[in-house]
mmCIF file of C-alpha atoms in Angstrom:
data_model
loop_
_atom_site.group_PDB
_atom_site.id
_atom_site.type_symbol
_atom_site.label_atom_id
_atom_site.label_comp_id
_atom_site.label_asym_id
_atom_site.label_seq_id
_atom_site.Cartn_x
_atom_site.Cartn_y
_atom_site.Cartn_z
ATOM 1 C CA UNK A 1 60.347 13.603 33.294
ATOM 2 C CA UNK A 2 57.337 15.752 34.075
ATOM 3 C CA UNK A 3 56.995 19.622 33.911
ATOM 4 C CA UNK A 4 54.116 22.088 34.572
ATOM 5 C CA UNK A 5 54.954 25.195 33.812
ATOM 6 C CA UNK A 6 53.106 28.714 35.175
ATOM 7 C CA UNK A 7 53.543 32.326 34.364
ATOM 8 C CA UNK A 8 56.043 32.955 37.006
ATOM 9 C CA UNK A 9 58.246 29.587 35.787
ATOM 10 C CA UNK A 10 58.199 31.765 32.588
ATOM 11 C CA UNK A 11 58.974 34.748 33.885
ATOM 12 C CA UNK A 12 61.875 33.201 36.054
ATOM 13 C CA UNK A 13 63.458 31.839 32.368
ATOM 14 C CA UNK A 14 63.284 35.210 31.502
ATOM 15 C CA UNK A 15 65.700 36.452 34.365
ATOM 16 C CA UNK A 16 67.784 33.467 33.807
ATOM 17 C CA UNK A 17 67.968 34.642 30.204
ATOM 18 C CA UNK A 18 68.237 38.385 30.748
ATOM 19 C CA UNK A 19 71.693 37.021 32.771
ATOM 20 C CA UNK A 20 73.229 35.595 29.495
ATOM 21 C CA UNK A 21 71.936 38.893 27.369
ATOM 22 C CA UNK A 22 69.188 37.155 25.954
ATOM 23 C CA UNK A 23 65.928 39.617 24.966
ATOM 24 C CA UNK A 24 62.326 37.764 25.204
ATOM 25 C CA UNK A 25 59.162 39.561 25.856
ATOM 26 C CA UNK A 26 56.715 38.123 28.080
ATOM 27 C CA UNK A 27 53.914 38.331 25.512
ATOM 28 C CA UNK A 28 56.270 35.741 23.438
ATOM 29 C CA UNK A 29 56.482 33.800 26.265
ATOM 30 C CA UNK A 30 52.607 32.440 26.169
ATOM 31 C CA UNK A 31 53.201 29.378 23.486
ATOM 32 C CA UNK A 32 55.376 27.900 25.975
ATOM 33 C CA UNK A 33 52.606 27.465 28.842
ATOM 34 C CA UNK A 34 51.918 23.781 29.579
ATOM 35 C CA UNK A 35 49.575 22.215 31.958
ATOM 36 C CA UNK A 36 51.747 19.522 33.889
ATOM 37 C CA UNK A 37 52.904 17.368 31.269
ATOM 38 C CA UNK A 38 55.220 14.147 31.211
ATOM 39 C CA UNK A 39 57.663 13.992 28.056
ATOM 40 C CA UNK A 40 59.100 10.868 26.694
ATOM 41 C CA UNK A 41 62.490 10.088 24.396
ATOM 42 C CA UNK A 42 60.902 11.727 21.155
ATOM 43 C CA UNK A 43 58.672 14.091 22.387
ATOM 44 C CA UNK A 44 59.136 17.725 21.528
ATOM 45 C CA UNK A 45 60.177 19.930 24.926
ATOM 46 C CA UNK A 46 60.754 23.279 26.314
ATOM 47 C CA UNK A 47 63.936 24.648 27.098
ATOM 48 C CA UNK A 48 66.234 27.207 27.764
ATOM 49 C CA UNK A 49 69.631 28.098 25.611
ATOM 50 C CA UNK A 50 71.530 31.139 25.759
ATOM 51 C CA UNK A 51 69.387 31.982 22.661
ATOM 52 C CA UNK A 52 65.956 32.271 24.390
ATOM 53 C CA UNK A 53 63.473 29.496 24.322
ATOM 54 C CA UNK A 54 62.770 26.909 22.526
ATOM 55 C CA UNK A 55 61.324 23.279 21.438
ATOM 56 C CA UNK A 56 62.999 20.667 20.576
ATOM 57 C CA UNK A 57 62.787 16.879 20.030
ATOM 58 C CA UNK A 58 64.149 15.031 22.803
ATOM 59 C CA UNK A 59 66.845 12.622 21.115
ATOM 60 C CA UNK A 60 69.427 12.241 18.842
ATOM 61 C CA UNK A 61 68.018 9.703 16.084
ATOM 62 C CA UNK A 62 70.635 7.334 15.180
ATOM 63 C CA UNK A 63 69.449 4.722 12.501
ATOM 64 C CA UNK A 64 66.748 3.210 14.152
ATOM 65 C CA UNK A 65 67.959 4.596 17.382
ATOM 66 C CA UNK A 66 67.264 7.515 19.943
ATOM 67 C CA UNK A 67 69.620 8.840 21.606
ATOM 68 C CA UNK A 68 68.388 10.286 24.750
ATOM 69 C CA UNK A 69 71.292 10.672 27.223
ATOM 70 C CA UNK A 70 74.792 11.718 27.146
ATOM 71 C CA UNK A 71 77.050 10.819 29.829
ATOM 72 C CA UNK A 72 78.877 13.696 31.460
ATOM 73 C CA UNK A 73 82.455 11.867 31.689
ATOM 74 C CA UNK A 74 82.901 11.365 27.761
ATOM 75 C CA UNK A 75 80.893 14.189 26.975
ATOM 76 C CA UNK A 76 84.085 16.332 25.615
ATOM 77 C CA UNK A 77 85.314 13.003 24.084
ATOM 78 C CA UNK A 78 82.959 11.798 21.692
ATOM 79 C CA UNK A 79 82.554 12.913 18.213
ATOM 80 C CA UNK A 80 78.612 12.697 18.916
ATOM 81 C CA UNK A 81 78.599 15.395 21.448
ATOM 82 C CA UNK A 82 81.691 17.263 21.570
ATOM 83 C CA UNK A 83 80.996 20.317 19.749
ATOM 84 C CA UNK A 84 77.484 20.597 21.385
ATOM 85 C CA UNK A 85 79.178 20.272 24.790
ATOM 86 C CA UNK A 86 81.609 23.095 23.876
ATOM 87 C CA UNK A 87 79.054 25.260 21.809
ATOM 88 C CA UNK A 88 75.544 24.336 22.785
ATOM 89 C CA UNK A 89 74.475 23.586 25.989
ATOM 90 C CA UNK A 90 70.610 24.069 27.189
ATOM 91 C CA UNK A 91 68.497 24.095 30.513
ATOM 92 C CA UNK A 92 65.790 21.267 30.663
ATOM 93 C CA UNK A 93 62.832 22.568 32.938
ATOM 94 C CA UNK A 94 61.268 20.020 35.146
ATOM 95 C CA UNK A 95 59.397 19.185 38.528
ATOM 96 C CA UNK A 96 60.122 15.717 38.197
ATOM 97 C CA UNK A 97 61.988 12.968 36.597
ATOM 98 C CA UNK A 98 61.637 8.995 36.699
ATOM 99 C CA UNK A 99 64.229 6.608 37.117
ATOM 100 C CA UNK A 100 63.490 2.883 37.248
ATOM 101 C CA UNK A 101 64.953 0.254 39.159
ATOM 102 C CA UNK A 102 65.365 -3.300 37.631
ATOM 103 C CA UNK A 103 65.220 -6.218 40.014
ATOM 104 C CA UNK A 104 65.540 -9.710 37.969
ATOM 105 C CA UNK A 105 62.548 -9.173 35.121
ATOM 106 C CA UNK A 106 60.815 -6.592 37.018
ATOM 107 C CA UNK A 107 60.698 -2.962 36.798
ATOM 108 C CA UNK A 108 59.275 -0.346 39.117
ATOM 109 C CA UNK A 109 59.026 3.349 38.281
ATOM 110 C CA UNK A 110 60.264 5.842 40.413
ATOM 111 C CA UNK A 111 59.447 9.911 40.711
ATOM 112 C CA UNK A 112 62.002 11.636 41.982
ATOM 113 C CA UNK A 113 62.013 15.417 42.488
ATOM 114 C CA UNK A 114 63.943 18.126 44.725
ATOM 115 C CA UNK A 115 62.751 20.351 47.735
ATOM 116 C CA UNK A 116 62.361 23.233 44.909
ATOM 117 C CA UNK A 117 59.166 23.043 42.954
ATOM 118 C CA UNK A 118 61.208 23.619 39.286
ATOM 119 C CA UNK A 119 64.833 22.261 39.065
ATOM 120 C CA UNK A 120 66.871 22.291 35.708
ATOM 121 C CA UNK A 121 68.614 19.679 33.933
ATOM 122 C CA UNK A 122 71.853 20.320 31.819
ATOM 123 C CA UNK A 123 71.360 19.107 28.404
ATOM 124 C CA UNK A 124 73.462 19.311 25.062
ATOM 125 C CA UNK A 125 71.633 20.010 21.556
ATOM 126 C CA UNK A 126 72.321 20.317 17.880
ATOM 127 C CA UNK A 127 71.022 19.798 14.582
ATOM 128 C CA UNK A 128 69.723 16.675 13.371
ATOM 129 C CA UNK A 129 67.552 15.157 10.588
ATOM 130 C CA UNK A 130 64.663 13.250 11.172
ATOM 131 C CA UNK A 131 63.725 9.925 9.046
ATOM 132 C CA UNK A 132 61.849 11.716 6.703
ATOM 133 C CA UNK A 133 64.794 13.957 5.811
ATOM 134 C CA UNK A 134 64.076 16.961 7.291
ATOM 135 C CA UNK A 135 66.607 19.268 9.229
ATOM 136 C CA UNK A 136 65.651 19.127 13.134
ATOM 137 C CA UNK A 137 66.852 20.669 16.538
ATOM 138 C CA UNK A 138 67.501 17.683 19.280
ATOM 139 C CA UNK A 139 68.823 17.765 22.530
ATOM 140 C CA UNK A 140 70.330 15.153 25.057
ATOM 141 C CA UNK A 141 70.016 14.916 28.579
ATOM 142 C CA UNK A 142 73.653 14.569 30.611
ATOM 143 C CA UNK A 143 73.786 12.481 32.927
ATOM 144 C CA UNK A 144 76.717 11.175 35.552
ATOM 145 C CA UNK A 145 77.133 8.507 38.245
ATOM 146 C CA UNK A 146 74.735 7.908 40.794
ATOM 147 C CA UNK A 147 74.900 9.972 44.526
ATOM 148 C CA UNK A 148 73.553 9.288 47.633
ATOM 149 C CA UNK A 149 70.103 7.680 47.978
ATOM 150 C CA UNK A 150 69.778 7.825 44.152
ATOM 151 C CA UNK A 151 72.304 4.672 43.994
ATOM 152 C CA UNK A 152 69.882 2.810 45.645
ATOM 153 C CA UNK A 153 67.495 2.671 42.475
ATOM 154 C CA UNK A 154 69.990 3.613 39.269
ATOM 155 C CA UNK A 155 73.279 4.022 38.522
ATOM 156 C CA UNK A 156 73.202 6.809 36.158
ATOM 157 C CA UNK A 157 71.170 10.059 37.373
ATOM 158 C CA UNK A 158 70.725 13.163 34.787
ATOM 159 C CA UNK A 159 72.644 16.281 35.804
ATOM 160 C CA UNK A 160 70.990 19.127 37.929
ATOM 161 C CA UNK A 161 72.401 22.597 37.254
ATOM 162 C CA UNK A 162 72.323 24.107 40.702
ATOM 163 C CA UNK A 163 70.286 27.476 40.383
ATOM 164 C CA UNK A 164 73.144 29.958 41.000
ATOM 165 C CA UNK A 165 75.228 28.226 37.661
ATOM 166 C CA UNK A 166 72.270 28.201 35.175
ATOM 167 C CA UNK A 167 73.479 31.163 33.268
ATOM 168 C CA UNK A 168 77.343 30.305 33.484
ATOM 169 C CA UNK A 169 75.819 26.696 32.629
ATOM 170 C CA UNK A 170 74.783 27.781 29.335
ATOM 171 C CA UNK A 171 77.289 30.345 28.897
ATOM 172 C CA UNK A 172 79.933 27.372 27.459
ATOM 173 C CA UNK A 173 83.591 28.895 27.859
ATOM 174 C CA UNK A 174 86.992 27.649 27.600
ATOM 175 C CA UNK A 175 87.701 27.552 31.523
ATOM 176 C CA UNK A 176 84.142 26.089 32.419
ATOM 177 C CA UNK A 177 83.988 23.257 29.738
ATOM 178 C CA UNK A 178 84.658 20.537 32.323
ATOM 179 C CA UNK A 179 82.401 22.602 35.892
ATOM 180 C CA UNK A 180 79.404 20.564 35.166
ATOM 181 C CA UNK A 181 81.052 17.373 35.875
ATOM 182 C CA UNK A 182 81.639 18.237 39.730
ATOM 183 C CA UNK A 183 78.353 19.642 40.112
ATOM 184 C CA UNK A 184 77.040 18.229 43.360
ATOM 185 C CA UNK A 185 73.762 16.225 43.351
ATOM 186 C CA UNK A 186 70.674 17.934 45.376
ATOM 187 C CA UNK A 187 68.619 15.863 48.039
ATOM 188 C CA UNK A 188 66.320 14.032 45.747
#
């Protein structure tokens, strides 16, 4: 996915934050800044839990393995992801995301965005170690089945938190656990 983040992106976490109780100043908000960026499985993002900000890497690492994605319908199933589903669930910034569409051998990249300039993917995250040893915070992206024109390239897209949810998004409760999975998809 690509991001480029500007003051007022910043600012707008902040409000988004301020709705879950979080406290950030905007002179801590400065480190996060990024010129438009793309991020890969492994690289270390920006992102949003009910804590504040932060960076993390982008990936469970299983043996030799990344993790990257974490589908939506066994999310509250699997031993991998169900605490982090109930306990600790983040906001993924982006203006962009690619999705690639396999025809026989070939592969062709696509960029798909939304009519809003910054969108938000749900995510999941937790504590990991990393192969040298070393204790590490990762996050997955969700993802669910294919909507609309989106079918026509993957069958898997990530999951969109709709802007009026973000804060009940991260704000995992008993009664909201399961929400995510009927979110609707936005014109891509």
């Amino acid at each position: 996915f690509k991001l480029g983040i500007s003051m007022e992106d910043i600012l707008d976490f902040e409000e988004i934050l301020r709705q879950v109780e979080a406290n950030i100043k905007e002179h801590t908000l400065s480190p996060y800044l990024e010129e438009e960026k793309d991020f890969y499985p492994g690289s270390k993002v920006p992102l949003l839990t009910s804590e504040g900000l932060k960076i993390m890497h982008w990936g469970f690492p299983i043996e030799k393995k990344l993790v990257f994605n974490a589908r939506a319908e066994t999310l509250l199933e699997k031993n991998m992801f169900k605490e982090a589903a109930k306990k600790r669930r983040c906001l993924i910034p982006c203006t962009l995301f690619y999705e690639w569409k396999t025809t026989g051998k070939e592969k062709t990249k696509y960029e798909i965005d939304t009519n809003h300039h910054l969108f938000y993917l749900g995510g999941i995250y937790g504590k990991t170690i990393d192969p040298k040893g070393n204790l590490m915070d990762s996050f997955a992206i969700i993802t669910k089945a294919s909507q609309g024109d989106m079918v026509k390239i993957h069958h898997r897209e990530p999951l969109v938190v709709p802007k009026h949810n973000l804060a009940s998004f991260l704000k995992s409760t008993e009664e909201n656990q399961k929400e995510f999975l009927h979110y609707s998809s936005p014109e891509f």
